[in-house]
């Protein structure tokens, strides 16, 4: 049975506690009491070593030294951890198993979705992205490319895709990939970026899906936060989200 499977860059922001984790002690308490995994003390300490308090390594991805401190001084740190234990680690483990037995295609969606736009008279003719007094709003920066962000693009939902040509183009591309996969078991086709099978690379291969303004889709090795994700795998398999 072929698989098309993936995660979004900033999955953890939908599960990270807001205004709760400011210190190492706060993080320890949260991991001990609130995740539902019953982490023993030694596991918590090792997780905290694997995910240091470095905002440049946190989630949302590629937001540098910004901490979004009003959400908690270590918000980005805990977002990375919970995103991996609930989503990215299970996806890593599943992809490795699926790819041994069937064609498996993995994506990482990396475009921040819209949070809406204010008027409905957009006629699609303005190359600058709108007409009249339209205001297009991105999802909050602290959320980034959160859980479920890709679904509106796959199904060409106007409220998710909005008026921007780059977003519409990405939606058309993804819709075609998903339809081709549903019809043939393979998301590849003429005019589409090549999507390799996961096990075509020794470390696993993902297709990163993003707008042309961001550099367009590209293939990456599945090695981001790899040490932490592999350590969390035995816990992440007890998923409950």
Tab-separated table of C-alpha atoms in Angstrom:
chain	number	residue	atom	x	y	z
A	1	UNK	CA	0.000	0.000	0.000
A	2	UNK	CA	1.748	3.252	-1.092
A	3	UNK	CA	2.022	6.010	1.499
A	4	UNK	CA	2.055	9.804	1.222
A	5	UNK	CA	2.815	11.171	4.647
A	6	UNK	CA	4.323	14.251	6.220
A	7	UNK	CA	4.522	16.919	8.871
A	8	UNK	CA	4.654	20.705	9.014
A	9	UNK	CA	7.767	22.587	10.056
A	10	UNK	CA	6.281	23.989	13.275
A	11	UNK	CA	3.949	21.232	14.466
A	12	UNK	CA	4.734	21.870	18.126
A	13	UNK	CA	3.287	25.364	18.333
A	14	UNK	CA	-0.263	24.021	18.567
A	15	UNK	CA	0.630	21.890	21.597
A	16	UNK	CA	3.200	24.036	23.359
A	17	UNK	CA	1.897	25.609	26.584
A	18	UNK	CA	1.603	29.397	26.369
A	19	UNK	CA	2.875	31.530	29.237
A	20	UNK	CA	3.992	28.511	31.243
A	21	UNK	CA	7.635	27.656	30.464
A	22	UNK	CA	10.096	30.390	31.422
A	23	UNK	CA	12.852	28.422	33.185
A	24	UNK	CA	14.504	25.011	33.140
A	25	UNK	CA	12.478	24.125	36.230
A	26	UNK	CA	9.248	25.048	34.442
A	27	UNK	CA	10.192	22.863	31.490
A	28	UNK	CA	11.098	19.946	33.734
A	29	UNK	CA	7.756	20.180	35.537
A	30	UNK	CA	5.823	20.412	32.286
A	31	UNK	CA	7.536	17.354	30.788
A	32	UNK	CA	7.043	15.436	34.015
A	33	UNK	CA	3.358	16.211	34.558
A	34	UNK	CA	1.657	17.467	31.427
A	35	UNK	CA	2.688	15.495	28.347
A	36	UNK	CA	0.944	12.244	29.236
A	37	UNK	CA	4.041	10.118	28.663
A	38	UNK	CA	5.133	9.611	32.306
A	39	UNK	CA	8.733	10.454	31.481
A	40	UNK	CA	11.102	9.284	34.223
A	41	UNK	CA	13.559	11.833	35.634
A	42	UNK	CA	16.529	10.496	33.648
A	43	UNK	CA	14.590	10.768	30.401
A	44	UNK	CA	13.534	14.343	31.132
A	45	UNK	CA	17.107	15.361	31.853
A	46	UNK	CA	18.318	13.780	28.619
A	47	UNK	CA	15.556	15.428	26.579
A	48	UNK	CA	16.579	18.790	28.022
A	49	UNK	CA	20.170	18.125	26.963
A	50	UNK	CA	19.089	17.189	23.444
A	51	UNK	CA	16.911	20.315	23.187
A	52	UNK	CA	18.939	23.150	24.734
A	53	UNK	CA	17.608	26.594	25.560
A	54	UNK	CA	18.782	28.084	22.265
A	55	UNK	CA	16.037	29.975	20.427
A	56	UNK	CA	17.865	29.519	17.124
A	57	UNK	CA	17.227	25.764	17.455
A	58	UNK	CA	13.631	26.187	18.553
A	59	UNK	CA	10.232	26.222	16.893
A	60	UNK	CA	8.951	28.119	14.915
A	61	UNK	CA	11.817	27.280	12.605
A	62	UNK	CA	14.144	29.948	11.216
A	63	UNK	CA	13.081	32.669	13.638
A	64	UNK	CA	16.599	33.168	15.005
A	65	UNK	CA	17.069	34.812	18.374
A	66	UNK	CA	13.399	35.791	18.658
A	67	UNK	CA	11.929	34.066	21.728
A	68	UNK	CA	8.293	35.166	21.597
A	69	UNK	CA	8.929	35.697	25.289
A	70	UNK	CA	5.374	36.835	25.986
A	71	UNK	CA	4.425	33.212	25.301
A	72	UNK	CA	7.058	32.006	27.762
A	73	UNK	CA	10.804	32.649	27.783
A	74	UNK	CA	11.455	29.031	26.712
A	75	UNK	CA	8.377	28.728	24.499
A	76	UNK	CA	10.400	27.835	21.393
A	77	UNK	CA	12.266	25.141	23.283
A	78	UNK	CA	9.147	23.383	24.530
A	79	UNK	CA	7.490	23.780	21.117
A	80	UNK	CA	10.388	21.874	19.527
A	81	UNK	CA	10.099	19.086	22.088
A	82	UNK	CA	6.350	18.558	21.966
A	83	UNK	CA	6.284	18.868	18.181
A	84	UNK	CA	8.853	16.112	17.922
A	85	UNK	CA	7.352	13.763	20.495
A	86	UNK	CA	3.813	14.079	19.133
A	87	UNK	CA	4.493	14.389	15.385
A	88	UNK	CA	8.012	14.432	13.954
A	89	UNK	CA	9.403	11.430	15.833
A	90	UNK	CA	6.405	9.183	15.030
A	91	UNK	CA	6.577	10.294	11.398
A	92	UNK	CA	10.288	9.441	11.255
A	93	UNK	CA	9.699	5.990	12.715
A	94	UNK	CA	6.672	5.282	10.538
A	95	UNK	CA	8.401	6.386	7.339
A	96	UNK	CA	11.325	4.053	7.983
A	97	UNK	CA	8.973	1.122	8.472
A	98	UNK	CA	6.608	1.952	5.600
A	99	UNK	CA	9.459	2.462	3.130
A	100	UNK	CA	10.724	-1.096	3.667
A	101	UNK	CA	7.500	-2.544	2.318
A	102	UNK	CA	5.866	-0.057	-0.039
A	103	UNK	CA	6.447	3.133	-2.049
A	104	UNK	CA	6.562	5.918	0.542
A	105	UNK	CA	6.613	9.671	-0.147
A	106	UNK	CA	7.296	12.076	2.732
A	107	UNK	CA	6.806	15.841	2.811
A	108	UNK	CA	7.635	18.708	5.144
A	109	UNK	CA	5.285	21.625	4.557
A	110	UNK	CA	7.036	24.953	5.118
A	111	UNK	CA	4.724	27.844	4.167
A	112	UNK	CA	3.096	29.924	6.881
A	113	UNK	CA	-0.652	29.914	6.255
A	114	UNK	CA	-3.021	32.822	6.115
A	115	UNK	CA	-5.172	33.890	9.023
A	116	UNK	CA	-7.718	35.494	6.726
A	117	UNK	CA	-8.299	38.628	4.679
A	118	UNK	CA	-10.687	41.471	5.203
A	119	UNK	CA	-12.692	42.017	2.025
A	120	UNK	CA	-14.278	39.806	-0.600
A	121	UNK	CA	-13.979	41.958	-3.722
A	122	UNK	CA	-10.591	40.632	-4.816
A	123	UNK	CA	-10.751	39.978	-8.541
A	124	UNK	CA	-7.400	38.278	-8.957
A	125	UNK	CA	-6.099	40.774	-11.503
A	126	UNK	CA	-3.610	42.661	-9.369
A	127	UNK	CA	-0.166	41.071	-9.642
A	128	UNK	CA	0.775	42.705	-6.376
A	129	UNK	CA	-1.556	40.369	-4.534
A	130	UNK	CA	-4.792	42.280	-4.035
A	131	UNK	CA	-7.113	45.044	-5.000
A	132	UNK	CA	-8.624	48.039	-3.283
A	133	UNK	CA	-8.139	48.050	0.458
A	134	UNK	CA	-7.683	44.310	0.920
A	135	UNK	CA	-5.682	43.345	3.998
A	136	UNK	CA	-4.214	39.850	4.023
A	137	UNK	CA	-3.151	38.509	7.409
A	138	UNK	CA	-0.655	35.731	7.992
A	139	UNK	CA	-1.051	33.346	10.880
A	140	UNK	CA	0.709	34.699	13.997
A	141	UNK	CA	4.493	34.527	13.820
A	142	UNK	CA	4.725	32.535	17.046
A	143	UNK	CA	2.577	29.827	15.439
A	144	UNK	CA	4.646	29.580	12.266
A	145	UNK	CA	3.762	26.665	9.986
A	146	UNK	CA	1.559	25.007	12.568
A	147	UNK	CA	-0.337	21.733	12.582
A	148	UNK	CA	-2.926	21.370	9.768
A	149	UNK	CA	-1.432	24.292	7.789
A	150	UNK	CA	-1.021	22.236	4.622
A	151	UNK	CA	-4.580	20.918	4.401
A	152	UNK	CA	-6.124	24.100	3.008
A	153	UNK	CA	-3.503	24.083	0.239
A	154	UNK	CA	-4.168	20.466	-0.699
A	155	UNK	CA	-7.895	21.152	-1.028
A	156	UNK	CA	-7.504	24.682	-2.490
A	157	UNK	CA	-9.521	26.262	0.318
A	158	UNK	CA	-9.901	29.974	-0.566
A	159	UNK	CA	-9.665	31.023	3.077
A	160	UNK	CA	-6.300	29.248	3.390
A	161	UNK	CA	-4.827	30.006	-0.005
A	162	UNK	CA	-6.022	33.596	-0.252
A	163	UNK	CA	-5.299	36.026	-3.081
A	164	UNK	CA	-1.514	35.788	-3.390
A	165	UNK	CA	-0.325	34.244	-6.677
A	166	UNK	CA	2.493	32.358	-4.947
A	167	UNK	CA	0.116	30.727	-2.478
A	168	UNK	CA	-2.316	29.840	-5.248
A	169	UNK	CA	0.471	28.294	-7.316
A	170	UNK	CA	1.618	26.170	-4.378
A	171	UNK	CA	-1.947	25.024	-3.795
A	172	UNK	CA	-2.343	23.991	-7.442
A	173	UNK	CA	0.916	22.065	-7.295
A	174	UNK	CA	0.017	20.234	-4.095
A	175	UNK	CA	-3.507	19.441	-5.257
A	176	UNK	CA	-2.129	17.844	-8.395
A	177	UNK	CA	0.428	15.837	-6.430
A	178	UNK	CA	-2.217	14.501	-4.036
A	179	UNK	CA	-4.638	13.673	-6.881
A	180	UNK	CA	-1.934	11.873	-8.834
A	181	UNK	CA	-1.003	9.895	-5.731
A	182	UNK	CA	-4.625	8.957	-5.064
A	183	UNK	CA	-5.052	7.821	-8.674
A	184	UNK	CA	-1.713	6.097	-9.323
A	185	UNK	CA	0.110	5.654	-6.016
A	186	UNK	CA	2.799	8.084	-7.206
A	187	UNK	CA	2.661	11.902	-6.761
A	188	UNK	CA	5.082	12.588	-9.616
A	189	UNK	CA	4.094	13.892	-13.028
A	190	UNK	CA	5.023	16.203	-15.870
A	191	UNK	CA	5.658	19.750	-14.714
A	192	UNK	CA	5.881	18.792	-11.039
A	193	UNK	CA	9.012	18.793	-8.875
A	194	UNK	CA	10.438	15.300	-8.606
A	195	UNK	CA	9.347	13.680	-5.360
A	196	UNK	CA	11.730	10.818	-4.519
A	197	UNK	CA	10.706	7.803	-2.538
A	198	UNK	CA	11.768	8.117	1.066
A	199	UNK	CA	14.312	5.293	0.889
A	200	UNK	CA	16.059	6.588	-2.230
A	201	UNK	CA	18.433	8.257	0.233
A	202	UNK	CA	20.326	6.425	2.948
A	203	UNK	CA	19.060	8.851	5.620
A	204	UNK	CA	15.572	9.242	4.191
A	205	UNK	CA	14.389	11.947	1.794
A	206	UNK	CA	11.622	14.520	2.279
A	207	UNK	CA	10.148	16.906	-0.253
A	208	UNK	CA	9.948	20.356	1.329
A	209	UNK	CA	6.824	22.085	0.015
A	210	UNK	CA	6.949	25.880	-0.027
A	211	UNK	CA	6.232	28.833	-2.319
A	212	UNK	CA	8.533	29.911	-5.125
A	213	UNK	CA	9.114	33.142	-3.192
A	214	UNK	CA	10.684	30.987	-0.479
A	215	UNK	CA	12.863	29.199	-3.002
A	216	UNK	CA	10.360	26.605	-4.173
A	217	UNK	CA	10.099	22.909	-3.342
A	218	UNK	CA	13.319	21.013	-2.713
A	219	UNK	CA	14.479	17.636	-1.412
A	220	UNK	CA	16.152	17.351	1.987
A	221	UNK	CA	17.625	14.494	3.983
A	222	UNK	CA	15.420	13.585	6.931
A	223	UNK	CA	18.032	14.578	9.498
A	224	UNK	CA	16.665	17.698	11.221
A	225	UNK	CA	16.855	17.342	15.041
A	226	UNK	CA	17.653	13.724	14.321
A	227	UNK	CA	19.250	12.852	17.661
A	228	UNK	CA	16.283	14.137	19.617
A	229	UNK	CA	13.715	12.573	17.320
A	230	UNK	CA	15.361	9.169	17.472
A	231	UNK	CA	15.590	9.311	21.261
A	232	UNK	CA	11.923	10.255	21.513
A	233	UNK	CA	10.767	7.526	19.148
A	234	UNK	CA	10.121	4.891	21.811
A	235	UNK	CA	7.962	7.421	23.667
A	236	UNK	CA	6.422	9.005	20.611
A	237	UNK	CA	4.990	5.693	19.441
A	238	UNK	CA	2.557	6.053	22.346
A	239	UNK	CA	0.994	8.953	20.483
A	240	UNK	CA	-2.195	10.439	21.770
A	241	UNK	CA	-2.695	13.568	19.657
